[in-house]
C-alpha atoms as a printed R data frame, in Angstrom:
    type eleno elety resid chain resno       x       y       z
1   ATOM     1    CA   UNK     A     1 105.345 175.431 143.078
2   ATOM     2    CA   UNK     A     2 104.415 172.421 141.252
3   ATOM     3    CA   UNK     A     3 101.545 173.986 139.871
4   ATOM     4    CA   UNK     A     4 103.689 176.843 138.987
5   ATOM     5    CA   UNK     A     5 106.691 174.539 137.154
6   ATOM     6    CA   UNK     A     6 103.979 171.855 135.053
7   ATOM     7    CA   UNK     A     7 102.269 175.341 133.906
8   ATOM     8    CA   UNK     A     8 105.554 176.784 133.329
9   ATOM     9    CA   UNK     A     9 106.097 173.298 131.022
10  ATOM    10    CA   UNK     A    10 102.702 173.519 129.521
11  ATOM    11    CA   UNK     A    11 103.575 176.719 128.085
12  ATOM    12    CA   UNK     A    12 106.670 176.036 126.964
13  ATOM    13    CA   UNK     A    13 105.574 173.108 125.140
14  ATOM    14    CA   UNK     A    14 101.751 174.930 123.472
15  ATOM    15    CA   UNK     A    15 104.659 177.333 122.212
16  ATOM    16    CA   UNK     A    16 107.189 174.374 120.696
17  ATOM    17    CA   UNK     A    17 103.694 173.244 119.211
18  ATOM    18    CA   UNK     A    18 102.422 176.588 117.979
19  ATOM    19    CA   UNK     A    19 106.073 177.661 116.376
20  ATOM    20    CA   UNK     A    20 106.150 174.323 114.108
21  ATOM    21    CA   UNK     A    21 102.425 174.726 113.748
22  ATOM    22    CA   UNK     A    22 101.433 173.772 109.805
23  ATOM    23    CA   UNK     A    23 101.095 176.446 107.124
24  ATOM    24    CA   UNK     A    24  98.557 177.880 104.890
25  ATOM    25    CA   UNK     A    25  99.768 178.395 101.324
26  ATOM    26    CA   UNK     A    26  97.308 180.082  98.393
27  ATOM    27    CA   UNK     A    27  98.680 180.233  94.607
28  ATOM    28    CA   UNK     A    28  98.088 180.850  91.160
29  ATOM    29    CA   UNK     A    29  99.623 179.456  87.951
30  ATOM    30    CA   UNK     A    30  99.535 179.578  84.004
31  ATOM    31    CA   UNK     A    31  99.574 176.257  82.286
32  ATOM    32    CA   UNK     A    32 100.516 174.556  78.674
33  ATOM    33    CA   UNK     A    33  98.096 171.982  78.512
34  ATOM    34    CA   UNK     A    34  98.013 169.348  75.565
35  ATOM    35    CA   UNK     A    35  95.187 167.152  74.868
36  ATOM    36    CA   UNK     A    36  96.649 164.375  72.562
37  ATOM    37    CA   UNK     A    37  95.153 164.921  68.593
38  ATOM    38    CA   UNK     A    38  95.168 168.839  69.170
39  ATOM    39    CA   UNK     A    39  97.401 172.219  69.668
40  ATOM    40    CA   UNK     A    40  98.232 173.110  73.077
41  ATOM    41    CA   UNK     A    41  96.261 175.467  74.865
42  ATOM    42    CA   UNK     A    42  96.789 178.272  77.544
43  ATOM    43    CA   UNK     A    43  95.339 177.525  80.944
44  ATOM    44    CA   UNK     A    44  95.291 179.087  84.544
45  ATOM    45    CA   UNK     A    45  94.465 178.009  87.726
46  ATOM    46    CA   UNK     A    46  94.688 178.876  91.722
47  ATOM    47    CA   UNK     A    47  94.872 176.629  94.649
48  ATOM    48    CA   UNK     A    48  95.073 177.013  98.138
49  ATOM    49    CA   UNK     A    49  96.850 174.405 100.141
50  ATOM    50    CA   UNK     A    50  98.001 172.991 104.191
51  ATOM    51    CA   UNK     A    51 101.158 171.854 104.754
52  ATOM    52    CA   UNK     A    52 101.013 168.716 107.735
53  ATOM    53    CA   UNK     A    53 105.085 169.511 107.837
54  ATOM    54    CA   UNK     A    54 107.499 170.411 105.545
55  ATOM    55    CA   UNK     A    55 107.110 167.226 104.202
56  ATOM    56    CA   UNK     A    56 103.429 166.784 103.684
57  ATOM    57    CA   UNK     A    57 100.845 168.525 102.534
58  ATOM    58    CA   UNK     A    58  96.812 168.525 101.210
59  ATOM    59    CA   UNK     A    59  96.254 170.878  97.978
60  ATOM    60    CA   UNK     A    60  93.081 171.904  96.323
61  ATOM    61    CA   UNK     A    61  92.835 173.838  93.076
62  ATOM    62    CA   UNK     A    62  90.151 175.035  90.320
63  ATOM    63    CA   UNK     A    63  92.366 175.275  86.733
64  ATOM    64    CA   UNK     A    64  91.086 176.472  83.777
65  ATOM    65    CA   UNK     A    65  93.131 173.857  81.537
66  ATOM    66    CA   UNK     A    66  91.936 175.058  78.281
67  ATOM    67    CA   UNK     A    67  89.406 177.703  75.985
68  ATOM    68    CA   UNK     A    68  88.837 176.760  72.469
69  ATOM    69    CA   UNK     A    69  87.307 178.507  69.563
70  ATOM    70    CA   UNK     A    70  86.232 176.984  66.938
71  ATOM    71    CA   UNK     A    71  84.871 178.271  63.459
72  ATOM    72    CA   UNK     A    72  83.734 176.278  60.828
73  ATOM    73    CA   UNK     A    73  82.054 176.939  56.835
74  ATOM    74    CA   UNK     A    74  80.630 174.205  54.424
75  ATOM    75    CA   UNK     A    75  81.123 175.652  50.720
76  ATOM    76    CA   UNK     A    76  78.945 173.360  49.491
77  ATOM    77    CA   UNK     A    77  75.872 173.632  51.766
78  ATOM    78    CA   UNK     A    78  76.950 177.446  53.175
79  ATOM    79    CA   UNK     A    79  76.203 175.994  56.447
80  ATOM    80    CA   UNK     A    80  78.669 178.444  58.915
81  ATOM    81    CA   UNK     A    81  78.971 178.038  62.693
82  ATOM    82    CA   UNK     A    82  80.940 178.921  65.636
83  ATOM    83    CA   UNK     A    83  81.954 177.366  68.745
84  ATOM    84    CA   UNK     A    84  83.520 177.236  71.904
85  ATOM    85    CA   UNK     A    85  84.676 174.723  74.261
86  ATOM    86    CA   UNK     A    86  86.325 174.643  77.842
87  ATOM    87    CA   UNK     A    87  88.048 172.299  79.882
88  ATOM    88    CA   UNK     A    88  87.885 172.795  83.734
89  ATOM    89    CA   UNK     A    89  89.805 170.750  86.328
90  ATOM    90    CA   UNK     A    90  89.034 170.856  90.314
91  ATOM    91    CA   UNK     A    91  91.506 168.751  92.114
92  ATOM    92    CA   UNK     A    92  92.303 167.443  95.650
93  ATOM    93    CA   UNK     A    93  95.919 166.067  96.341
94  ATOM    94    CA   UNK     A    94  98.226 164.892  98.489
95  ATOM    95    CA   UNK     A    95 102.018 166.280  97.709
96  ATOM    96    CA   UNK     A    96 104.717 165.305  98.954
97  ATOM    97    CA   UNK     A    97 108.102 167.172  99.022
98  ATOM    98    CA   UNK     A    98 111.784 166.188  99.161
99  ATOM    99    CA   UNK     A    99 113.974 169.286 100.514
100 ATOM   100    CA   UNK     A   100 116.916 169.537  98.550
101 ATOM   101    CA   UNK     A   101 119.140 172.461  99.001
102 ATOM   102    CA   UNK     A   102 119.689 175.990  98.881
103 ATOM   103    CA   UNK     A   103 115.771 176.481  98.996
104 ATOM   104    CA   UNK     A   104 114.880 173.887  96.043
105 ATOM   105    CA   UNK     A   105 112.734 170.913  96.401
106 ATOM   106    CA   UNK     A   106 111.371 168.422  94.489
107 ATOM   107    CA   UNK     A   107 107.784 167.286  94.984
108 ATOM   108    CA   UNK     A   108 105.177 164.560  93.666
109 ATOM   109    CA   UNK     A   109 101.471 165.053  93.775
110 ATOM   110    CA   UNK     A   110  99.062 162.467  94.037
111 ATOM   111    CA   UNK     A   111  94.978 162.822  94.276
112 ATOM   112    CA   UNK     A   112  91.345 162.774  92.583
113 ATOM   113    CA   UNK     A   113  89.955 165.612  90.081
114 ATOM   114    CA   UNK     A   114  86.999 165.937  88.406
115 ATOM   115    CA   UNK     A   115  87.592 167.340  84.698
116 ATOM   116    CA   UNK     A   116  84.712 168.601  83.132
117 ATOM   117    CA   UNK     A   117  84.077 169.819  79.400
118 ATOM   118    CA   UNK     A   118  81.462 172.405  78.601
119 ATOM   119    CA   UNK     A   119  80.972 173.449  74.703
120 ATOM   120    CA   UNK     A   120  78.531 175.562  72.639
121 ATOM   121    CA   UNK     A   121  77.839 175.296  69.162
122 ATOM   122    CA   UNK     A   122  75.630 178.146  66.758
123 ATOM   123    CA   UNK     A   123  75.418 176.735  63.448
124 ATOM   124    CA   UNK     A   124  73.522 178.783  60.758
125 ATOM   125    CA   UNK     A   125  72.294 178.272  57.441
126 ATOM   126    CA   UNK     A   126  69.084 177.928  55.146
127 ATOM   127    CA   UNK     A   127  68.114 180.896  56.900
128 ATOM   128    CA   UNK     A   128  68.219 179.113  60.486
129 ATOM   129    CA   UNK     A   129  70.100 179.191  63.427
130 ATOM   130    CA   UNK     A   130  70.851 176.715  65.604
131 ATOM   131    CA   UNK     A   131  72.890 176.548  68.851
132 ATOM   132    CA   UNK     A   132  73.309 173.459  71.078
133 ATOM   133    CA   UNK     A   133  75.308 173.383  74.510
134 ATOM   134    CA   UNK     A   134  76.507 170.552  76.447
135 ATOM   135    CA   UNK     A   135  78.630 169.474  79.760
136 ATOM   136    CA   UNK     A   136  80.416 166.224  80.545
137 ATOM   137    CA   UNK     A   137  82.308 165.639  83.337
138 ATOM   138    CA   UNK     A   138  84.736 162.961  84.227
139 ATOM   139    CA   UNK     A   139  86.479 161.759  87.814
140 ATOM   140    CA   UNK     A   140  90.474 160.011  87.619
141 ATOM   141    CA   UNK     A   141  93.151 160.191  89.384
142 ATOM   142    CA   UNK     A   142  95.712 163.100  88.987
143 ATOM   143    CA   UNK     A   143  99.486 162.670  89.269
144 ATOM   144    CA   UNK     A   144 102.203 164.991  89.353
145 ATOM   145    CA   UNK     A   145 106.398 165.544  89.671
146 ATOM   146    CA   UNK     A   146 107.623 168.828  89.707
147 ATOM   147    CA   UNK     A   147 110.542 171.444  91.460
148 ATOM   148    CA   UNK     A   148 110.502 174.255  93.743
149 ATOM   149    CA   UNK     A   149 112.339 177.313  95.022
150 ATOM   150    CA   UNK     A   150 111.381 179.275  98.475
151 ATOM   151    CA   UNK     A   151 112.610 182.484  97.639
152 ATOM   152    CA   UNK     A   152 111.660 183.752 100.713
153 ATOM   153    CA   UNK     A   153 110.018 181.803 104.075
154 ATOM   154    CA   UNK     A   154 106.333 182.730 102.735
155 ATOM   155    CA   UNK     A   155 107.103 182.703  98.793
156 ATOM   156    CA   UNK     A   156 107.841 179.788  96.762
157 ATOM   157    CA   UNK     A   157 107.654 179.549  92.891
158 ATOM   158    CA   UNK     A   158 107.526 176.233  91.369
159 ATOM   159    CA   UNK     A   159 107.277 173.938  87.839
160 ATOM   160    CA   UNK     A   160 104.960 171.144  87.408
161 ATOM   161    CA   UNK     A   161 104.006 168.294  84.958
162 ATOM   162    CA   UNK     A   162 100.860 167.009  85.898
163 ATOM   163    CA   UNK     A   163  98.333 163.952  84.285
164 ATOM   164    CA   UNK     A   164  95.159 164.926  84.936
165 ATOM   165    CA   UNK     A   165  94.107 162.295  82.757
166 ATOM   166    CA   UNK     A   166  95.779 159.771  80.430
167 ATOM   167    CA   UNK     A   167  95.194 162.133  77.106
168 ATOM   168    CA   UNK     A   168  95.495 165.115  78.701
169 ATOM   169    CA   UNK     A   169  99.633 166.823  80.075
170 ATOM   170    CA   UNK     A   170  99.282 169.655  82.026
171 ATOM   171    CA   UNK     A   171 103.128 171.701  82.498
172 ATOM   172    CA   UNK     A   172 102.195 174.881  84.936
173 ATOM   173    CA   UNK     A   173 104.404 177.706  86.512
174 ATOM   174    CA   UNK     A   174 103.315 179.178  89.666
175 ATOM   175    CA   UNK     A   175 103.912 181.194  92.981
176 ATOM   176    CA   UNK     A   176 102.233 180.633  96.199
177 ATOM   177    CA   UNK     A   177 102.202 182.720  99.779
178 ATOM   178    CA   UNK     A   178 102.741 180.811 102.469
179 ATOM   179    CA   UNK     A   179 100.396 182.275 105.859
């Protein structure tokens, strides 16, 4: 009899733990990124997360912050060229969430991100063409704040302002799907 009661308690407690199990989620966003001294660029990205509870999650993501095409022509020398610069972000963050009411919540992010700048330029002049490619990266702290709305228990939308670098501000709107 004791073994049956103990087994029932173990099953009941494991069911309660399973009901409160952390949730995985995936999502995508579009962003507007401003690098100090330049125009805003449209970006996009994806993220995955793991909720430890309704207030704490860990999240990883990859984002294309900017894709800038450049063209130049020097009428004095006749040299012309074109180039491209891409800024990518890979990040891992802790996300703290404060539930409000009717599906709304506030959240804050603090973590680590790696920013990578890839450039490629081709210049043509005097019958010659020269192409240069370069890549550099920098590791920085990332932080941000945002608001989220749960459309259903598994689908949420969010808007966030993020600082992946002191010279970069990203405003993103996204959707996530929990499972």
